[in-house]
Coordinates of C-alpha atoms and ligand atoms in Angstrom, one line a residue:
M206 CA 94.5 91.5 116.7
Q207 CA 94.7 93.2 113.4
K208 CA 93.4 91.7 110.2
F209 CA 93.1 92.8 106.5
V210 CA 89.6 92.7 105.1
I211 CA 90.0 92.2 101.2
H212 CA 87.3 92.3 98.7
G213 CA 88.9 90.7 95.7
G214 CA 88.7 91.2 91.9
K215 CA 89.4 94.9 91.8
R216 CA 91.7 95.6 88.9
L217 CA 94.9 97.1 89.9
E218 CA 96.2 100.3 88.1
G219 CA 98.8 103.0 88.8
D220 CA 102.3 103.5 89.9
I221 CA 103.9 102.7 93.1
T222 CA 107.6 103.2 94.5
V223 CA 109.2 100.0 95.8
Q224 CA 110.5 100.1 99.6
G225 CA 114.0 99.4 100.5
A226 CA 115.1 95.7 101.1
K227 CA 114.7 94.5 104.6
N228 CA 117.4 91.6 103.8
S229 CA 119.7 94.5 103.0
A230 CA 118.8 96.8 105.7
L231 CA 119.3 94.3 108.6
P232 CA 123.1 93.3 107.8
I233 CA 123.8 96.9 106.9
L234 CA 122.2 98.1 110.3
S235 CA 124.3 95.6 112.0
A236 CA 127.5 96.6 110.1
A237 CA 126.8 100.3 111.4
M238 CA 128.1 99.0 114.7
L239 CA 131.5 98.5 113.2
C240 CA 132.0 102.3 112.4
E241 CA 133.3 105.4 113.9
G242 CA 131.2 108.4 113.6
E243 CA 127.6 108.8 112.2
N244 CA 125.9 106.4 109.6
I245 CA 122.7 107.8 107.8
L246 CA 121.0 105.0 106.0
E247 CA 118.5 106.0 103.6
N248 CA 115.6 104.2 102.2
C249 CA 115.2 101.8 105.2
P250 CA 111.8 100.2 105.3
E251 CA 109.7 100.8 108.4
L252 CA 109.1 97.4 109.5
S253 CA 109.0 95.4 112.8
D254 CA 112.2 93.4 112.0
V255 CA 114.0 96.9 111.2
Y256 CA 112.5 98.2 114.6
A257 CA 114.0 95.1 116.4
A258 CA 117.4 95.7 114.6
C259 CA 117.4 99.3 115.9
Q260 CA 116.6 97.9 119.5
I261 CA 119.4 95.7 119.4
L262 CA 121.7 98.4 118.3
T263 CA 120.3 100.6 121.1
S264 CA 120.8 97.8 123.8
A265 CA 124.4 97.7 122.7
G266 CA 124.9 101.3 123.4
C267 CA 124.4 102.9 120.0
Q268 CA 122.5 106.1 119.4
C269 CA 119.8 105.1 116.8
R270 CA 117.0 107.4 115.3
M271 CA 114.5 106.5 112.7
Q272 CA 112.6 109.0 110.8
N273 CA 111.0 109.1 107.3
H274 CA 112.8 105.9 106.2
T275 CA 116.2 107.3 107.2
V276 CA 118.0 105.8 110.1
S277 CA 120.8 107.5 111.6
I278 CA 123.3 105.5 113.9
K279 CA 126.2 106.6 116.0
A280 CA 128.2 103.5 117.5
D281 CA 131.1 105.4 119.4
T282 CA 129.3 104.6 122.6
V283 CA 129.0 100.8 122.3
R284 CA 129.3 99.2 125.7
N285 CA 127.3 96.0 126.0
S286 CA 128.1 92.6 124.2
E287 CA 124.9 90.9 124.9
I288 CA 121.9 90.6 122.6
P289 CA 118.7 90.6 124.7
E290 CA 117.0 87.2 124.5
S291 CA 113.6 88.8 123.7
L292 CA 115.1 90.3 120.6
M293 CA 116.8 87.1 119.6
Q294 CA 113.4 85.4 119.8
E295 CA 111.6 88.1 118.0
M296 CA 113.7 88.2 115.0
R297 CA 115.7 84.9 113.8
S298 CA 118.0 87.1 111.8
S299 CA 119.3 88.7 115.1
I300 CA 122.2 86.2 114.5
I301 CA 123.5 88.6 112.1
F302 CA 124.6 90.9 115.0
L303 CA 127.1 88.2 115.9
G304 CA 129.7 88.9 113.4
A305 CA 129.5 92.8 113.9
M306 CA 129.4 92.4 117.7
L307 CA 132.6 90.3 117.6
G308 CA 134.3 92.8 115.3
R309 CA 133.4 95.7 117.4
T310 CA 133.9 94.4 121.0
G311 CA 135.6 90.9 120.6
T312 CA 132.8 89.4 122.6
C313 CA 129.2 88.4 122.0
I314 CA 126.6 86.8 124.4
L315 CA 123.4 85.6 122.9
G316 CA 120.7 83.0 122.7
Y317 CA 120.5 80.2 120.4
P318 CA 118.0 81.4 117.7
G319 CA 116.3 77.7 117.6
G320 CA 113.7 76.8 115.0
C321 CA 111.3 79.1 113.4
E322 CA 108.0 79.0 111.1
L323 CA 110.2 77.9 108.2
G324 CA 111.6 74.7 110.1
P325 CA 114.9 74.2 111.7
R326 CA 117.4 77.3 111.2
P327 CA 120.8 76.0 112.3
I328 CA 123.7 78.3 112.7
D329 CA 126.5 75.6 112.6
L330 CA 128.0 77.4 109.3
H331 CA 128.3 80.6 111.0
L332 CA 129.9 79.2 114.3
Q333 CA 132.3 76.9 112.4
A334 CA 133.6 80.1 110.5
F335 CA 133.9 82.2 113.6
Q336 CA 135.8 79.3 115.3
K337 CA 138.4 79.4 112.2
M338 CA 138.6 83.1 112.9
G339 CA 139.8 82.7 116.5
V340 CA 136.3 82.6 118.2
K341 CA 136.0 80.5 121.3
I342 CA 132.3 79.5 121.8
Q343 CA 130.8 78.1 125.1
E344 CA 127.3 77.0 125.1
E345 CA 125.4 76.7 128.3
S346 CA 121.6 76.2 128.6
G347 CA 121.1 77.6 125.2
I348 CA 123.2 80.8 125.8
L349 CA 126.3 81.2 123.5
T350 CA 129.3 83.1 125.0
C351 CA 131.7 83.9 122.1
T352 CA 135.1 85.3 122.9
T353 CA 138.2 86.2 121.0
P354 CA 141.2 85.6 123.5
N355 CA 143.7 86.4 120.8
G356 CA 141.7 88.7 118.7
L357 CA 139.9 88.0 115.5
H358 CA 141.9 86.8 112.5
G359 CA 141.3 86.1 108.9
A360 CA 140.9 82.7 107.7
K361 CA 140.2 80.5 104.6
I362 CA 136.4 79.6 104.9
H363 CA 134.6 77.2 102.4
L364 CA 130.9 77.1 103.1
Q365 CA 129.3 73.7 102.8
F366 CA 126.1 75.6 101.6
P367 CA 126.0 79.2 100.1
S368 CA 124.1 80.6 103.3
V369 CA 123.2 84.3 103.0
G370 CA 123.3 84.9 106.7
A371 CA 126.7 83.0 107.2
T372 CA 128.3 84.9 104.2
E373 CA 127.2 88.2 105.7
N374 CA 128.2 87.3 109.4
I375 CA 131.7 86.2 108.1
M376 CA 132.0 89.5 106.1
L377 CA 131.0 91.5 109.3
A378 CA 133.5 89.9 111.5
A379 CA 136.4 90.0 108.7
V380 CA 136.4 93.6 107.7
L381 CA 138.0 94.5 110.9
A382 CA 139.8 91.4 111.7
R383 CA 143.8 90.7 111.4
G384 CA 144.7 89.6 108.0
E385 CA 143.0 88.2 105.1
T386 CA 139.7 86.1 105.0
V387 CA 138.7 84.2 101.8
I388 CA 135.1 82.9 101.6
T389 CA 134.6 80.3 98.9
N390 CA 130.9 78.9 97.9
A391 CA 129.8 82.4 99.3
A392 CA 126.2 83.4 98.8
R393 CA 125.9 85.6 95.7
E394 CA 122.5 87.3 96.7
P395 CA 122.2 90.9 95.7
E396 CA 121.8 92.0 99.3
I397 CA 125.4 90.6 99.9
V398 CA 126.5 93.0 97.0
D399 CA 124.7 95.8 99.0
L400 CA 126.3 95.0 102.2
A401 CA 129.9 95.0 100.5
Q402 CA 129.3 98.2 98.8
Y403 CA 128.1 99.6 102.2
L404 CA 131.2 98.3 104.0
R405 CA 133.6 99.6 101.1
T406 CA 132.1 103.1 101.4
C407 CA 133.0 103.0 105.1
G408 CA 136.6 102.1 104.2
A409 CA 136.6 98.3 104.1
N410 CA 138.9 96.5 101.7
L411 CA 136.9 93.6 100.2
R412 CA 136.3 92.3 96.7
G413 CA 134.4 89.5 94.9
E414 CA 130.9 90.0 96.2
G415 CA 128.2 88.8 93.9
S416 CA 130.6 85.8 92.8
S417 CA 131.3 82.7 94.9
T418 CA 134.7 83.9 96.3
I419 CA 134.8 87.0 98.5
V420 CA 138.2 88.1 99.7
I421 CA 138.3 90.6 102.6
Q422 CA 141.6 92.2 103.9
G423 CA 141.0 93.6 107.4
V424 CA 141.6 97.2 108.0
K425 CA 142.0 99.3 111.2
K426 CA 138.9 101.2 111.2
L427 CA 135.6 102.0 109.3
T428 CA 134.0 105.3 109.2
G429 CA 130.3 105.9 109.1
C430 CA 128.8 107.2 105.7
T431 CA 125.6 108.0 104.1
Y432 CA 124.2 105.1 102.1
R433 CA 120.9 104.2 100.4
I434 CA 119.5 100.6 100.8
M435 CA 118.7 98.8 97.7
P436 CA 115.2 98.3 96.7
D437 CA 113.5 95.3 97.8
R438 CA 113.3 92.5 95.1
I439 CA 111.0 90.2 97.0
V440 CA 108.5 93.2 97.7
T441 CA 108.6 93.9 93.9
A442 CA 107.9 90.4 93.1
T443 CA 104.9 90.6 95.6
W444 CA 103.3 93.6 93.8
L445 CA 103.8 92.0 90.5
A446 CA 102.2 88.9 91.8
A447 CA 99.3 91.1 93.3
A448 CA 98.6 92.6 89.8
A449 CA 98.8 89.3 88.1
S450 CA 96.3 87.8 90.5
A451 CA 93.9 90.8 90.5
G452 CA 94.5 91.7 86.8
G453 CA 95.7 95.1 85.8
T454 CA 98.7 97.2 84.6
I455 CA 100.9 98.7 87.1
R456 CA 104.5 100.6 87.0
L457 CA 106.9 99.9 89.9
L458 CA 109.2 102.7 90.4
Q459 CA 112.7 102.5 91.9
A460 CA 112.8 98.9 91.5
D461 CA 116.1 97.0 91.1
T462 CA 115.5 95.2 87.7
V463 CA 119.0 93.5 87.5
S464 CA 118.3 91.3 90.6
L465 CA 115.0 90.6 89.3
E466 CA 115.8 89.1 86.0
G467 CA 114.9 85.4 87.0
I468 CA 111.6 86.6 88.6
L469 CA 110.6 88.5 85.7
D470 CA 111.1 85.6 83.5
V471 CA 108.8 83.5 85.4
F472 CA 106.0 86.3 85.2
E473 CA 106.6 86.1 81.4
Q474 CA 106.4 82.5 81.3
M475 CA 102.8 83.1 82.9
N476 CA 102.1 85.2 79.9
C477 CA 102.5 88.6 81.9
S478 CA 104.1 91.5 80.3
C479 CA 107.1 92.9 81.8
S480 CA 109.1 95.7 80.2
H481 CA 111.7 97.7 82.2
T482 CA 114.0 100.5 82.1
E483 CA 117.0 100.5 84.6
N484 CA 114.8 101.2 87.6
T485 CA 111.1 101.0 86.4
I486 CA 109.1 98.0 85.6
C487 CA 105.8 98.3 83.4
F488 CA 103.7 95.3 84.1
S489 CA 100.4 93.9 82.6
A490 CA 98.7 90.8 84.0
G491 CA 98.5 87.9 81.5
K492 CA 95.3 87.1 80.0
P493 CA 94.8 84.2 80.4
L494 CA 97.6 83.4 83.0
R495 CA 99.5 80.3 81.8
A496 CA 100.9 77.6 84.3
V497 CA 104.7 77.2 84.8
R498 CA 105.8 73.6 84.1
F499 CA 108.6 73.5 86.7
L500 CA 110.0 75.9 89.1
K501 CA 112.8 75.0 91.7
T502 CA 114.0 77.4 94.6
M503 CA 117.8 77.7 94.5
P504 CA 120.3 80.2 96.0
Y505 CA 120.9 83.2 93.7
P506 CA 120.8 83.6 90.8
G507 CA 118.2 80.8 91.0
F508 CA 114.6 81.3 91.7
P509 CA 114.5 82.8 95.3
T510 CA 112.6 80.8 98.0
D511 CA 111.2 84.0 99.1
A512 CA 109.2 84.5 96.0
Q513 CA 107.9 80.9 96.0
A514 CA 104.6 81.2 98.0
I515 CA 103.9 84.5 96.3
V516 CA 104.2 82.9 92.8
M517 CA 102.4 79.9 94.0
A518 CA 99.3 82.1 94.8
V519 CA 99.2 83.5 91.2
L520 CA 99.8 79.8 89.6
C521 CA 96.6 78.6 91.5
K522 CA 94.5 80.5 88.8
A523 CA 96.8 79.8 85.9
N524 CA 95.8 77.6 83.0
G525 CA 97.5 74.2 83.3
T526 CA 99.4 72.4 85.9
S527 CA 102.6 73.8 87.5
V528 CA 105.2 72.1 89.9
I529 CA 107.3 73.9 92.4
E530 CA 110.1 72.2 94.2
E531 CA 111.4 73.9 97.5
T532 CA 114.9 73.2 98.1
I533 CA 116.1 75.8 100.7
F534 CA 113.7 75.5 103.6
E535 CA 111.9 72.3 105.0
N536 CA 108.8 73.8 106.1
R537 CA 107.8 76.3 103.4
F538 CA 104.6 75.2 102.2
R539 CA 102.4 76.1 105.2
H540 CA 100.3 78.8 103.0
V541 CA 98.9 75.7 100.9
D542 CA 96.3 74.8 103.3
A543 CA 94.8 78.3 103.3
L544 CA 95.1 78.6 99.5
V545 CA 93.2 75.3 99.2
R546 CA 90.6 76.9 101.5
M547 CA 90.2 79.5 99.0
G548 CA 89.5 77.1 96.3
A549 CA 93.1 76.2 95.0
D550 CA 93.9 72.7 93.8
I551 CA 97.4 71.9 95.3
Q552 CA 99.0 68.7 96.3
V553 CA 102.1 68.6 98.4
T554 CA 104.5 65.6 98.4
G555 CA 107.5 66.0 100.3
H556 CA 109.4 69.1 98.8
A557 CA 107.3 69.4 95.7
A558 CA 103.8 71.0 95.2
V559 CA 101.5 70.4 92.3
I560 CA 99.3 73.2 91.5
H561 CA 96.4 72.5 89.0
G562 CA 95.1 75.8 87.9
V563 CA 91.4 76.6 88.8
K564 CA 89.2 79.2 87.3
Q565 CA 88.8 81.1 90.3
L566 CA 89.7 81.5 93.8
H567 CA 86.9 82.4 96.5
G568 CA 87.5 84.6 99.6
A569 CA 87.8 82.8 102.9
P570 CA 89.0 83.5 106.4
V571 CA 92.6 82.7 106.6
S572 CA 95.7 83.1 108.6
A573 CA 99.3 84.1 107.9
T574 CA 101.7 81.5 109.0
D575 CA 104.9 83.1 107.9
L576 CA 106.1 86.4 106.2
R577 CA 106.0 85.2 102.5
G578 CA 103.2 82.7 103.1
G579 CA 101.2 85.8 104.6
A580 CA 102.0 87.8 101.5
A581 CA 100.9 84.9 99.3
L582 CA 97.3 84.9 101.1
L583 CA 97.2 88.8 100.4
V584 CA 97.9 88.2 96.7
A585 CA 95.4 85.3 96.4
G586 CA 92.8 87.6 98.4
L587 CA 93.2 90.5 95.8
G588 CA 92.6 88.2 92.9
A589 CA 89.7 86.0 94.7
Q590 CA 85.9 86.5 94.4
G591 CA 84.1 87.8 97.6
E592 CA 85.7 88.6 101.0
T593 CA 89.0 87.4 102.4
V594 CA 89.7 88.1 106.0
L595 CA 93.5 87.6 106.6
T596 CA 94.8 87.4 110.3
E597 CA 98.2 87.0 112.0
L598 CA 99.3 90.3 110.3
S599 CA 102.5 90.5 112.5
H600 CA 104.1 88.0 110.0
I601 CA 103.5 90.4 107.0
D602 CA 104.4 93.5 109.0
R603 CA 108.0 91.9 109.4
G604 CA 108.6 92.5 105.7
Y605 CA 106.0 94.9 104.1
D606 CA 105.8 98.7 104.8
S607 CA 102.2 99.8 104.8
P608 CA 101.1 97.3 102.2
E609 CA 97.4 98.3 102.4
L610 CA 98.0 102.0 101.7
L611 CA 100.0 101.0 98.7
L612 CA 97.5 98.5 97.4
R613 CA 94.6 101.0 97.9
S614 CA 96.5 103.6 95.9
L615 CA 96.3 101.0 92.9
G616 CA 92.5 100.6 93.5
A617 CA 92.4 97.5 95.7
D618 CA 89.6 97.2 98.1
I619 CA 91.5 96.2 101.3
R620 CA 91.2 97.5 105.0
R621 CA 93.4 97.0 108.0
I622 CA 91.1 96.7 110.9
Ligands
UD1_1673 C1 118.2 84.6 104.3 C2 117.0 85.7 104.1 C3 115.8 84.8 104.0 C4 116.0 84.0 102.6 C5 117.2 83.0 102.7 C6 117.5 82.3 101.7 C7 117.7 87.5 105.5 C8 117.5 88.4 106.8 N1 116.9 86.5 105.2 O1 118.1 83.9 105.4 O2 114.7 85.8 103.7 O3 114.9 83.0 102.5 O4 118.4 83.9 103.2 O5 117.6 83.1 100.5 O6 118.7 87.9 104.6 N2 121.6 76.7 107.0 C9 122.4 75.8 107.6 N3 123.3 76.1 108.6 C10 123.6 77.5 108.7 C11 123.0 78.6 108.0 C12 121.9 78.0 107.1 O7 122.1 74.4 107.5 O8 124.5 77.9 109.6 C13 120.7 76.3 106.2 C14 119.3 76.8 106.4 O9 118.7 76.0 107.3 C15 118.5 76.9 105.2 C16 119.6 77.2 104.1 O10 120.9 76.8 104.8 O11 118.0 75.6 104.9 C17 119.6 78.7 103.7 O12 119.8 79.4 104.7 P1 120.3 80.9 104.6 O13 120.8 81.1 103.4 O14 121.5 81.0 105.8 O15 119.3 81.9 104.8 P2 119.2 83.0 106.1 O16 120.4 83.8 105.9 O17 118.8 82.6 107.3

């Protein structure tokens, strides 16, 4: 079992380059299955979730190679419509391969993803949308067999909630379907815009991404292209939080500042200084850090649920009382117990956490319970007095590409053992 040993309190100084976005890479890897010819995806983060996505592509019959953050995919040899159960279990986002597999082969057999560490993860919105597009779904012993007896066709789909995964899955199925698909109350996340731009580069006909209505006209074929995955906004937020927690001044290069406006505003409320050009953020930790009166997680452009735990780790040491309400996932305060073990003063009532800032956190043995919760403990450990031993790193490795190397280059005292 691997662990991070962190000696907190070392100021962070220097420049780092932001990795590519996991949540953009995964749907784009899935979309590559729809194309003729070769796809070259640059700036792909090297993460266990990305490796799992590559394994799904390989098991479907694609040729997939990853080297130096570039993945090349040839999908001309796709022959298998079944997503292996082990990969469905390894990565909940495997569901994102359903739309592409249907678009490519007209069939998909996959396990029901079930719950995960964030609580129940239903896929009802995905399945209802596919049924409207002509997909027949049979479920037996947790295995879904999805077929398209009359081919996939476009449909008008209103999402009851702007689900990121459902919006992406519908887009993936619709680009090669017959006729027009209109998604209303679509998710507006920047990763959806990235997926749409990639699909358009491959020859898809779609518009409206980034707004609540996406219109897709099916085309006959897509052709592979070279595409650069957008920078990861949640990883960017994590490194800002690390510097806020430990103190110091850092520069983040190749960041996507447009998608970060809401997050940067929260750091400014905490008394940190964030100035930016188009793709570089200059950040100085607040002295002292100030509480944020009320933060509520919301679909984009609201404050992202994925940044909630990370920002909470900083607010633990901010002057005053902060309140965070989590509205997207039911079980997303699992990092709180570990933060309290490190000296934080946090009370959770239902979907809200009340954080009374303390002067200092202290190191402790703690375990990551999920990806962003684990990143929050990393952030807390970097700013805590003494030694933090952080275990269950597999959660963190799903989303962060060599975090200890980056942090060490900024002066942090962190080792992976
Ligand atoms: C994506 C992100 C994840 C982020 C989340 C919300 C990826 C790979 N993951 O996850 O990091 O935290 O968006 O920004 O991009 N829901 C249903 N029925 C459905 C689908 C979703 O009830 O069919 C609910 C979920 O249980 C959850 C909410 O909708 O409460 C948001 O889920 P969704 O936007 O779909 O998140 P993901 O796409 O799974």
